[in-house]
């Protein structure tokens, strides 16, 4: 069975500082990996996704993530956070063969200090 | 283009009452998913449909929950009878299928409170 672990429940970062959110997955085959962001009271929005190819993927809002097969990780990064990046971030793993059935991690809530 | 539309956005009901949540997927998307989000359990997949056919309902908590997709543009999630532990935010998401990119498009959710 597939699973996703996000070790950090909360992260507080100063505006302008860098941000890294950790994600580890368990999946029996080549995974399809995603990062979603959820602002308060809203649904989830896709930040970026990895299917194959270059292991460093770029997303919206200046985010990037790196797939490391040897570590079963897909960490999300941003060089300089903005106050508007305060939100909850979810890592997810899935397989197209399963009809887009995604399994989500528990989420990491990011607080941005001025 | 309109996104995934869910109704109602908020529902407060009393234990034992029937609750019906509604979802209109993005036009042309043939996969539809119902997720439940709670503080304790995070995001859980309840059920998903491909071409209006339920594919996996293993996440449906118990017989009190049922979901239908009578046509490509409408789905319902029903809880009968409702219980306080059903209080959660219920998300509907859709995706193009079979020509898909893996991305799920989420609605804004229906927040259910059962008193």
PDB file of C-alpha atoms in Angstrom:
ATOM      1  CA  UNK A   1       0.000   0.000   0.000  1.00  0.00           C
ATOM      2  CA  UNK A   2       1.186   3.495  -0.716  1.00  0.00           C
ATOM      3  CA  UNK A   3       1.799   6.004   2.049  1.00  0.00           C
ATOM      4  CA  UNK A   4       3.173   9.484   2.520  1.00  0.00           C
ATOM      5  CA  UNK A   5       4.854  10.923   5.595  1.00  0.00           C
ATOM      6  CA  UNK A   6       5.354  14.594   6.246  1.00  0.00           C
ATOM      7  CA  UNK A   7       7.456  14.692   9.417  1.00  0.00           C
ATOM      8  CA  UNK A   8       6.875  18.351  10.228  1.00  0.00           C
ATOM      9  CA  UNK A   9       3.396  19.313  11.382  1.00  0.00           C
ATOM     10  CA  UNK A  10       4.238  23.005  11.785  1.00  0.00           C
ATOM     11  CA  UNK A  11       7.036  25.160  10.448  1.00  0.00           C
ATOM     12  CA  UNK A  12       7.565  28.823  11.240  1.00  0.00           C
ATOM     13  CA  UNK A  13       9.756  30.819   8.913  1.00  0.00           C
ATOM     14  CA  UNK A  14      10.620  34.496   8.628  1.00  0.00           C
ATOM     15  CA  UNK A  15       9.557  36.373   5.537  1.00  0.00           C
ATOM     16  CA  UNK A  16      12.396  36.350   3.040  1.00  0.00           C
ATOM     17  CA  UNK A  17      13.981  33.229   4.487  1.00  0.00           C
ATOM     18  CA  UNK A  18      14.209  29.934   2.669  1.00  0.00           C
ATOM     19  CA  UNK A  19      11.730  27.118   3.216  1.00  0.00           C
ATOM     20  CA  UNK A  20      12.045  23.364   2.887  1.00  0.00           C
ATOM     21  CA  UNK A  21       9.211  20.943   3.556  1.00  0.00           C
ATOM     22  CA  UNK A  22       9.969  17.272   3.853  1.00  0.00           C
ATOM     23  CA  UNK A  23       8.065  14.428   2.265  1.00  0.00           C
ATOM     24  CA  UNK A  24       8.822  10.704   2.320  1.00  0.00           C
ATOM     25  CA  UNK A  25       6.754   8.186   0.448  1.00  0.00           C
ATOM     26  CA  UNK A  26       6.297   4.459   0.261  1.00  0.00           C
ATOM     27  CA  UNK A  27       5.219   2.995  -3.052  1.00  0.00           C
ATOM     28  CA  UNK A  28       5.891  -0.294  -4.776  1.00  0.00           C
ATOM     29  CA  UNK A  29       6.431   1.072  -8.271  1.00  0.00           C
ATOM     30  CA  UNK A  30       7.578   4.302  -9.831  1.00  0.00           C
ATOM     31  CA  UNK A  31       5.543   6.925  -8.056  1.00  0.00           C
ATOM     32  CA  UNK A  32       3.837   9.975  -9.350  1.00  0.00           C
ATOM     33  CA  UNK A  33       4.414  12.699  -6.772  1.00  0.00           C
ATOM     34  CA  UNK A  34       2.599  15.918  -6.098  1.00  0.00           C
ATOM     35  CA  UNK A  35       2.629  18.920  -3.824  1.00  0.00           C
ATOM     36  CA  UNK A  36      -0.601  20.755  -3.130  1.00  0.00           C
ATOM     37  CA  UNK A  37      -1.227  23.927  -1.132  1.00  0.00           C
ATOM     38  CA  UNK A  38      -4.349  24.737   0.853  1.00  0.00           C
ATOM     39  CA  UNK A  39      -5.117  28.251   2.022  1.00  0.00           C
ATOM     40  CA  UNK A  40      -7.572  28.663   4.911  1.00  0.00           C
ATOM     41  CA  UNK A  41     -11.131  27.848   3.898  1.00  0.00           C
ATOM     42  CA  UNK A  42     -10.095  26.827   0.420  1.00  0.00           C
ATOM     43  CA  UNK A  43      -9.634  23.660  -1.550  1.00  0.00           C
ATOM     44  CA  UNK A  44      -6.294  22.253  -2.566  1.00  0.00           C
ATOM     45  CA  UNK A  45      -4.303  23.720  -5.428  1.00  0.00           C
ATOM     46  CA  UNK A  46      -1.553  21.906  -7.283  1.00  0.00           C
ATOM     47  CA  UNK A  47       1.904  23.439  -6.838  1.00  0.00           C
ATOM     48  CA  UNK A  48       3.919  20.955  -8.859  1.00  0.00           C
ATOM     49  CA  UNK A  49       4.160  17.322  -9.896  1.00  0.00           C
ATOM     50  CA  UNK A  50       6.781  14.752 -10.811  1.00  0.00           C
ATOM     51  CA  UNK A  51       6.146  11.933 -13.259  1.00  0.00           C
ATOM     52  CA  UNK A  52       9.551  11.174 -14.783  1.00  0.00           C
ATOM     53  CA  UNK A  53      12.632  12.802 -16.226  1.00  0.00           C
ATOM     54  CA  UNK A  54      14.448  15.637 -14.528  1.00  0.00           C
ATOM     55  CA  UNK A  55      14.318  15.034 -10.805  1.00  0.00           C
ATOM     56  CA  UNK A  56      14.163  18.752 -10.020  1.00  0.00           C
ATOM     57  CA  UNK A  57      10.758  20.112 -10.908  1.00  0.00           C
ATOM     58  CA  UNK A  58       9.571  23.682 -10.940  1.00  0.00           C
ATOM     59  CA  UNK A  59       6.132  24.720  -9.882  1.00  0.00           C
ATOM     60  CA  UNK A  60       3.999  27.765  -9.448  1.00  0.00           C
ATOM     61  CA  UNK A  61       4.643  30.573  -6.981  1.00  0.00           C
ATOM     62  CA  UNK A  62       8.416  30.031  -7.096  1.00  0.00           C
ATOM     63  CA  UNK A  63       8.352  26.544  -5.559  1.00  0.00           C
ATOM     64  CA  UNK A  64      10.500  23.631  -6.614  1.00  0.00           C
ATOM     65  CA  UNK A  65      10.845  20.034  -5.477  1.00  0.00           C
ATOM     66  CA  UNK A  66      13.482  17.372  -5.881  1.00  0.00           C
ATOM     67  CA  UNK A  67      12.761  13.681  -6.303  1.00  0.00           C
ATOM     68  CA  UNK A  68      15.360  11.412  -4.686  1.00  0.00           C
ATOM     69  CA  UNK A  69      14.589   7.795  -5.367  1.00  0.00           C
ATOM     70  CA  UNK A  70      17.338   6.490  -3.076  1.00  0.00           C
ATOM     71  CA  UNK A  71      15.816   8.370  -0.146  1.00  0.00           C
ATOM     72  CA  UNK A  72      12.165   7.943  -1.161  1.00  0.00           C
ATOM     73  CA  UNK A  73      11.813  11.669  -0.746  1.00  0.00           C
ATOM     74  CA  UNK A  74      10.220  14.547  -2.577  1.00  0.00           C
ATOM     75  CA  UNK A  75      11.054  17.684  -0.625  1.00  0.00           C
ATOM     76  CA  UNK A  76       9.564  21.055  -1.465  1.00  0.00           C
ATOM     77  CA  UNK A  77      11.654  24.223  -1.407  1.00  0.00           C
ATOM     78  CA  UNK A  78      11.337  27.931  -1.893  1.00  0.00           C
ATOM     79  CA  UNK A  79      14.354  30.264  -1.729  1.00  0.00           C
ATOM     80  CA  UNK A  80      12.535  33.255  -0.250  1.00  0.00           C
ATOM     81  CA  UNK A  81       9.095  33.021   1.320  1.00  0.00           C
ATOM     82  CA  UNK A  82       6.431  35.685   1.171  1.00  0.00           C
ATOM     83  CA  UNK A  83       3.745  36.304   3.754  1.00  0.00           C
ATOM     84  CA  UNK A  84       1.228  34.943   1.250  1.00  0.00           C
ATOM     85  CA  UNK A  85       2.933  31.535   1.429  1.00  0.00           C
ATOM     86  CA  UNK A  86       1.393  30.930   4.840  1.00  0.00           C
ATOM     87  CA  UNK A  87      -0.806  27.903   4.237  1.00  0.00           C
ATOM     88  CA  UNK A  88      -0.916  24.147   4.645  1.00  0.00           C
ATOM     89  CA  UNK A  89       1.092  22.039   2.250  1.00  0.00           C
ATOM     90  CA  UNK A  90       0.331  18.468   1.302  1.00  0.00           C
ATOM     91  CA  UNK A  91       2.518  15.923  -0.389  1.00  0.00           C
ATOM     92  CA  UNK A  92       0.754  13.163  -2.312  1.00  0.00           C
ATOM     93  CA  UNK A  93       1.644   9.980  -4.175  1.00  0.00           C
ATOM     94  CA  UNK A  94      -0.373   8.249  -6.821  1.00  0.00           C
ATOM     95  CA  UNK A  95      -0.405   6.186  -9.963  1.00  0.00           C
ATOM     96  CA  UNK A  96      -2.118   6.947 -13.218  1.00  0.00           C
ATOM     97  CA  UNK A  97      -2.928   3.271 -13.588  1.00  0.00           C
ATOM     98  CA  UNK A  98      -5.039   3.581 -10.464  1.00  0.00           C
ATOM     99  CA  UNK A  99      -7.068   6.311 -12.030  1.00  0.00           C
ATOM    100  CA  UNK A 100      -5.452   9.228 -10.261  1.00  0.00           C
ATOM    101  CA  UNK A 101      -6.082   7.780  -6.836  1.00  0.00           C
ATOM    102  CA  UNK A 102      -3.882   9.964  -4.648  1.00  0.00           C
ATOM    103  CA  UNK A 103      -2.745   9.277  -1.107  1.00  0.00           C
ATOM    104  CA  UNK A 104      -1.959  12.415   0.870  1.00  0.00           C
ATOM    105  CA  UNK A 105       0.411  13.056   3.718  1.00  0.00           C
ATOM    106  CA  UNK A 106      -0.766  14.656   6.917  1.00  0.00           C
ATOM    107  CA  UNK A 107       0.224  18.123   5.824  1.00  0.00           C
ATOM    108  CA  UNK A 108       2.649  20.766   7.078  1.00  0.00           C
ATOM    109  CA  UNK A 109       1.300  24.080   8.245  1.00  0.00           C
ATOM    110  CA  UNK A 110       3.598  26.980   7.409  1.00  0.00           C
ATOM    111  CA  UNK A 111       3.516  30.172   9.424  1.00  0.00           C
ATOM    112  CA  UNK A 112       5.377  33.219   8.113  1.00  0.00           C
ATOM    113  CA  UNK A 113       6.739  35.772  10.556  1.00  0.00           C
ATOM    114  CA  UNK A 114       7.084  39.367   9.397  1.00  0.00           C
TER     115      UNK A 114
ATOM    116  CA  UNK B   1     -13.833  27.897 -16.963  1.00  0.00           C
ATOM    117  CA  UNK B   2     -15.779  26.946 -13.878  1.00  0.00           C
ATOM    118  CA  UNK B   3     -13.977  24.771 -11.407  1.00  0.00           C
ATOM    119  CA  UNK B   4     -15.399  21.987  -9.300  1.00  0.00           C
ATOM    120  CA  UNK B   5     -18.546  23.242  -7.630  1.00  0.00           C
ATOM    121  CA  UNK B   6     -19.675  21.916  -4.278  1.00  0.00           C
ATOM    122  CA  UNK B   7     -22.781  22.638  -2.283  1.00  0.00           C
ATOM    123  CA  UNK B   8     -23.586  23.451   0.375  1.00  0.00           C
ATOM    124  CA  UNK B   9     -20.420  25.201   1.571  1.00  0.00           C
ATOM    125  CA  UNK B  10     -21.526  24.879   5.160  1.00  0.00           C
ATOM    126  CA  UNK B  11     -24.022  22.534   6.753  1.00  0.00           C
ATOM    127  CA  UNK B  12     -25.012  22.315  10.392  1.00  0.00           C
ATOM    128  CA  UNK B  13     -27.339  19.527  11.321  1.00  0.00           C
ATOM    129  CA  UNK B  14     -28.397  17.459  14.277  1.00  0.00           C
ATOM    130  CA  UNK B  15     -27.399  13.908  14.944  1.00  0.00           C
ATOM    131  CA  UNK B  16     -29.649  11.448  13.159  1.00  0.00           C
ATOM    132  CA  UNK B  17     -30.504  13.734  10.278  1.00  0.00           C
ATOM    133  CA  UNK B  18     -29.775  12.919   6.655  1.00  0.00           C
ATOM    134  CA  UNK B  19     -27.086  14.983   4.956  1.00  0.00           C
ATOM    135  CA  UNK B  20     -26.589  15.262   1.219  1.00  0.00           C
ATOM    136  CA  UNK B  21     -23.508  16.888  -0.256  1.00  0.00           C
ATOM    137  CA  UNK B  22     -23.388  17.736  -3.931  1.00  0.00           C
ATOM    138  CA  UNK B  23     -20.652  18.081  -6.490  1.00  0.00           C
ATOM    139  CA  UNK B  24     -20.435  19.229 -10.077  1.00  0.00           C
ATOM    140  CA  UNK B  25     -17.111  18.253 -11.648  1.00  0.00           C
ATOM    141  CA  UNK B  26     -15.298  20.188 -14.310  1.00  0.00           C
ATOM    142  CA  UNK B  27     -16.864  19.579 -17.700  1.00  0.00           C
ATOM    143  CA  UNK B  28     -15.002  16.852 -19.568  1.00  0.00           C
ATOM    144  CA  UNK B  29     -13.496  15.310 -16.442  1.00  0.00           C
ATOM    145  CA  UNK B  30     -14.500  11.685 -16.157  1.00  0.00           C
ATOM    146  CA  UNK B  31     -12.965  10.877 -12.789  1.00  0.00           C
ATOM    147  CA  UNK B  32     -14.546  12.125  -9.597  1.00  0.00           C
ATOM    148  CA  UNK B  33     -13.278  11.744  -6.056  1.00  0.00           C
ATOM    149  CA  UNK B  34     -14.741  12.348  -2.610  1.00  0.00           C
ATOM    150  CA  UNK B  35     -12.261  13.115   0.167  1.00  0.00           C
ATOM    151  CA  UNK B  36     -12.852  13.851   3.837  1.00  0.00           C
ATOM    152  CA  UNK B  37     -10.553  16.110   5.842  1.00  0.00           C
ATOM    153  CA  UNK B  38     -10.349  16.094   9.635  1.00  0.00           C
ATOM    154  CA  UNK B  39      -7.705  17.247  12.066  1.00  0.00           C
ATOM    155  CA  UNK B  40      -7.228  13.746  13.390  1.00  0.00           C
ATOM    156  CA  UNK B  41      -7.103  11.764  10.157  1.00  0.00           C
ATOM    157  CA  UNK B  42      -6.076  14.313   7.543  1.00  0.00           C
ATOM    158  CA  UNK B  43      -7.281  13.805   3.976  1.00  0.00           C
ATOM    159  CA  UNK B  44      -8.937  10.460   3.398  1.00  0.00           C
ATOM    160  CA  UNK B  45     -10.194   9.178   0.076  1.00  0.00           C
ATOM    161  CA  UNK B  46     -13.747   7.951   0.535  1.00  0.00           C
ATOM    162  CA  UNK B  47     -14.688   6.852  -2.967  1.00  0.00           C
ATOM    163  CA  UNK B  48     -13.904   7.559  -6.576  1.00  0.00           C
ATOM    164  CA  UNK B  49     -15.676   7.113  -9.895  1.00  0.00           C
ATOM    165  CA  UNK B  50     -14.455   6.662 -13.443  1.00  0.00           C
ATOM    166  CA  UNK B  51     -17.033   7.327 -16.152  1.00  0.00           C
ATOM    167  CA  UNK B  52     -19.752   7.451 -13.477  1.00  0.00           C
ATOM    168  CA  UNK B  53     -18.888   3.961 -12.207  1.00  0.00           C
ATOM    169  CA  UNK B  54     -17.662   3.546  -8.615  1.00  0.00           C
ATOM    170  CA  UNK B  55     -14.179   2.063  -8.775  1.00  0.00           C
ATOM    171  CA  UNK B  56     -13.017   2.022  -5.180  1.00  0.00           C
ATOM    172  CA  UNK B  57     -15.247   2.648  -2.182  1.00  0.00           C
ATOM    173  CA  UNK B  58     -12.976   1.044   0.374  1.00  0.00           C
ATOM    174  CA  UNK B  59     -12.606   4.364   2.154  1.00  0.00           C
ATOM    175  CA  UNK B  60     -16.284   4.773   2.889  1.00  0.00           C
ATOM    176  CA  UNK B  61     -16.461   4.558   6.684  1.00  0.00           C
ATOM    177  CA  UNK B  62     -19.617   2.493   7.036  1.00  0.00           C
ATOM    178  CA  UNK B  63     -23.012   1.795   5.580  1.00  0.00           C
ATOM    179  CA  UNK B  64     -24.295   5.170   6.701  1.00  0.00           C
ATOM    180  CA  UNK B  65     -22.316   6.677   3.842  1.00  0.00           C
ATOM    181  CA  UNK B  66     -23.335   6.318   0.219  1.00  0.00           C
ATOM    182  CA  UNK B  67     -22.286   8.050  -2.975  1.00  0.00           C
ATOM    183  CA  UNK B  68     -23.819   8.199  -6.403  1.00  0.00           C
ATOM    184  CA  UNK B  69     -22.917   9.615  -9.761  1.00  0.00           C
ATOM    185  CA  UNK B  70     -26.030   9.469 -11.929  1.00  0.00           C
ATOM    186  CA  UNK B  71     -24.381  11.336 -14.794  1.00  0.00           C
ATOM    187  CA  UNK B  72     -21.084  12.888 -15.797  1.00  0.00           C
ATOM    188  CA  UNK B  73     -21.920  16.267 -14.332  1.00  0.00           C
ATOM    189  CA  UNK B  74     -23.267  15.456 -10.889  1.00  0.00           C
ATOM    190  CA  UNK B  75     -22.436  13.426  -7.817  1.00  0.00           C
ATOM    191  CA  UNK B  76     -23.835  13.184  -4.313  1.00  0.00           C
ATOM    192  CA  UNK B  77     -22.449  11.969  -1.019  1.00  0.00           C
ATOM    193  CA  UNK B  78     -25.124  11.059   1.478  1.00  0.00           C
ATOM    194  CA  UNK B  79     -24.846  10.358   5.178  1.00  0.00           C
ATOM    195  CA  UNK B  80     -27.853   8.781   6.840  1.00  0.00           C
ATOM    196  CA  UNK B  81     -28.117   8.947   9.778  1.00  0.00           C
ATOM    197  CA  UNK B  82     -25.443  11.507  10.569  1.00  0.00           C
ATOM    198  CA  UNK B  83     -23.346  11.375  13.740  1.00  0.00           C
ATOM    199  CA  UNK B  84     -21.136  13.985  15.444  1.00  0.00           C
ATOM    200  CA  UNK B  85     -17.997  12.086  14.375  1.00  0.00           C
ATOM    201  CA  UNK B  86     -18.950  12.768  10.753  1.00  0.00           C
ATOM    202  CA  UNK B  87     -18.130  16.445  11.293  1.00  0.00           C
ATOM    203  CA  UNK B  88     -15.436  17.272   8.756  1.00  0.00           C
ATOM    204  CA  UNK B  89     -14.753  19.104   5.528  1.00  0.00           C
ATOM    205  CA  UNK B  90     -15.753  17.029   2.533  1.00  0.00           C
ATOM    206  CA  UNK B  91     -13.952  17.727  -0.717  1.00  0.00           C
ATOM    207  CA  UNK B  92     -14.919  16.732  -4.196  1.00  0.00           C
ATOM    208  CA  UNK B  93     -12.234  16.595  -6.875  1.00  0.00           C
ATOM    209  CA  UNK B  94     -12.262  15.763 -10.543  1.00  0.00           C
ATOM    210  CA  UNK B  95      -9.696  14.751 -13.112  1.00  0.00           C
ATOM    211  CA  UNK B  96      -9.651  14.034 -16.819  1.00  0.00           C
ATOM    212  CA  UNK B  97      -9.755  10.296 -17.506  1.00  0.00           C
ATOM    213  CA  UNK B  98      -8.435   8.265 -19.191  1.00  0.00           C
ATOM    214  CA  UNK B  99      -6.354  10.996 -20.773  1.00  0.00           C
ATOM    215  CA  UNK B 100      -5.133  12.403 -17.516  1.00  0.00           C
ATOM    216  CA  UNK B 101      -2.129  14.200 -16.088  1.00  0.00           C
ATOM    217  CA  UNK B 102      -2.493  12.926 -12.562  1.00  0.00           C
ATOM    218  CA  UNK B 103      -3.679  16.269 -11.237  1.00  0.00           C
ATOM    219  CA  UNK B 104      -6.826  16.464  -9.163  1.00  0.00           C
ATOM    220  CA  UNK B 105      -8.880  19.643  -9.293  1.00  0.00           C
ATOM    221  CA  UNK B 106     -10.532  20.296  -5.957  1.00  0.00           C
ATOM    222  CA  UNK B 107     -13.677  22.131  -5.031  1.00  0.00           C
ATOM    223  CA  UNK B 108     -13.732  24.483  -2.078  1.00  0.00           C
ATOM    224  CA  UNK B 109     -15.255  21.872   0.189  1.00  0.00           C
ATOM    225  CA  UNK B 110     -18.400  21.406   2.232  1.00  0.00           C
ATOM    226  CA  UNK B 111     -17.918  21.928   5.936  1.00  0.00           C
ATOM    227  CA  UNK B 112     -20.262  19.640   7.869  1.00  0.00           C
ATOM    228  CA  UNK B 113     -21.025  20.054  11.540  1.00  0.00           C
ATOM    229  CA  UNK B 114     -23.188  17.439  13.210  1.00  0.00           C
ATOM    230  CA  UNK B 115     -24.426  18.459  16.650  1.00  0.00           C
TER     231      UNK B 115
END
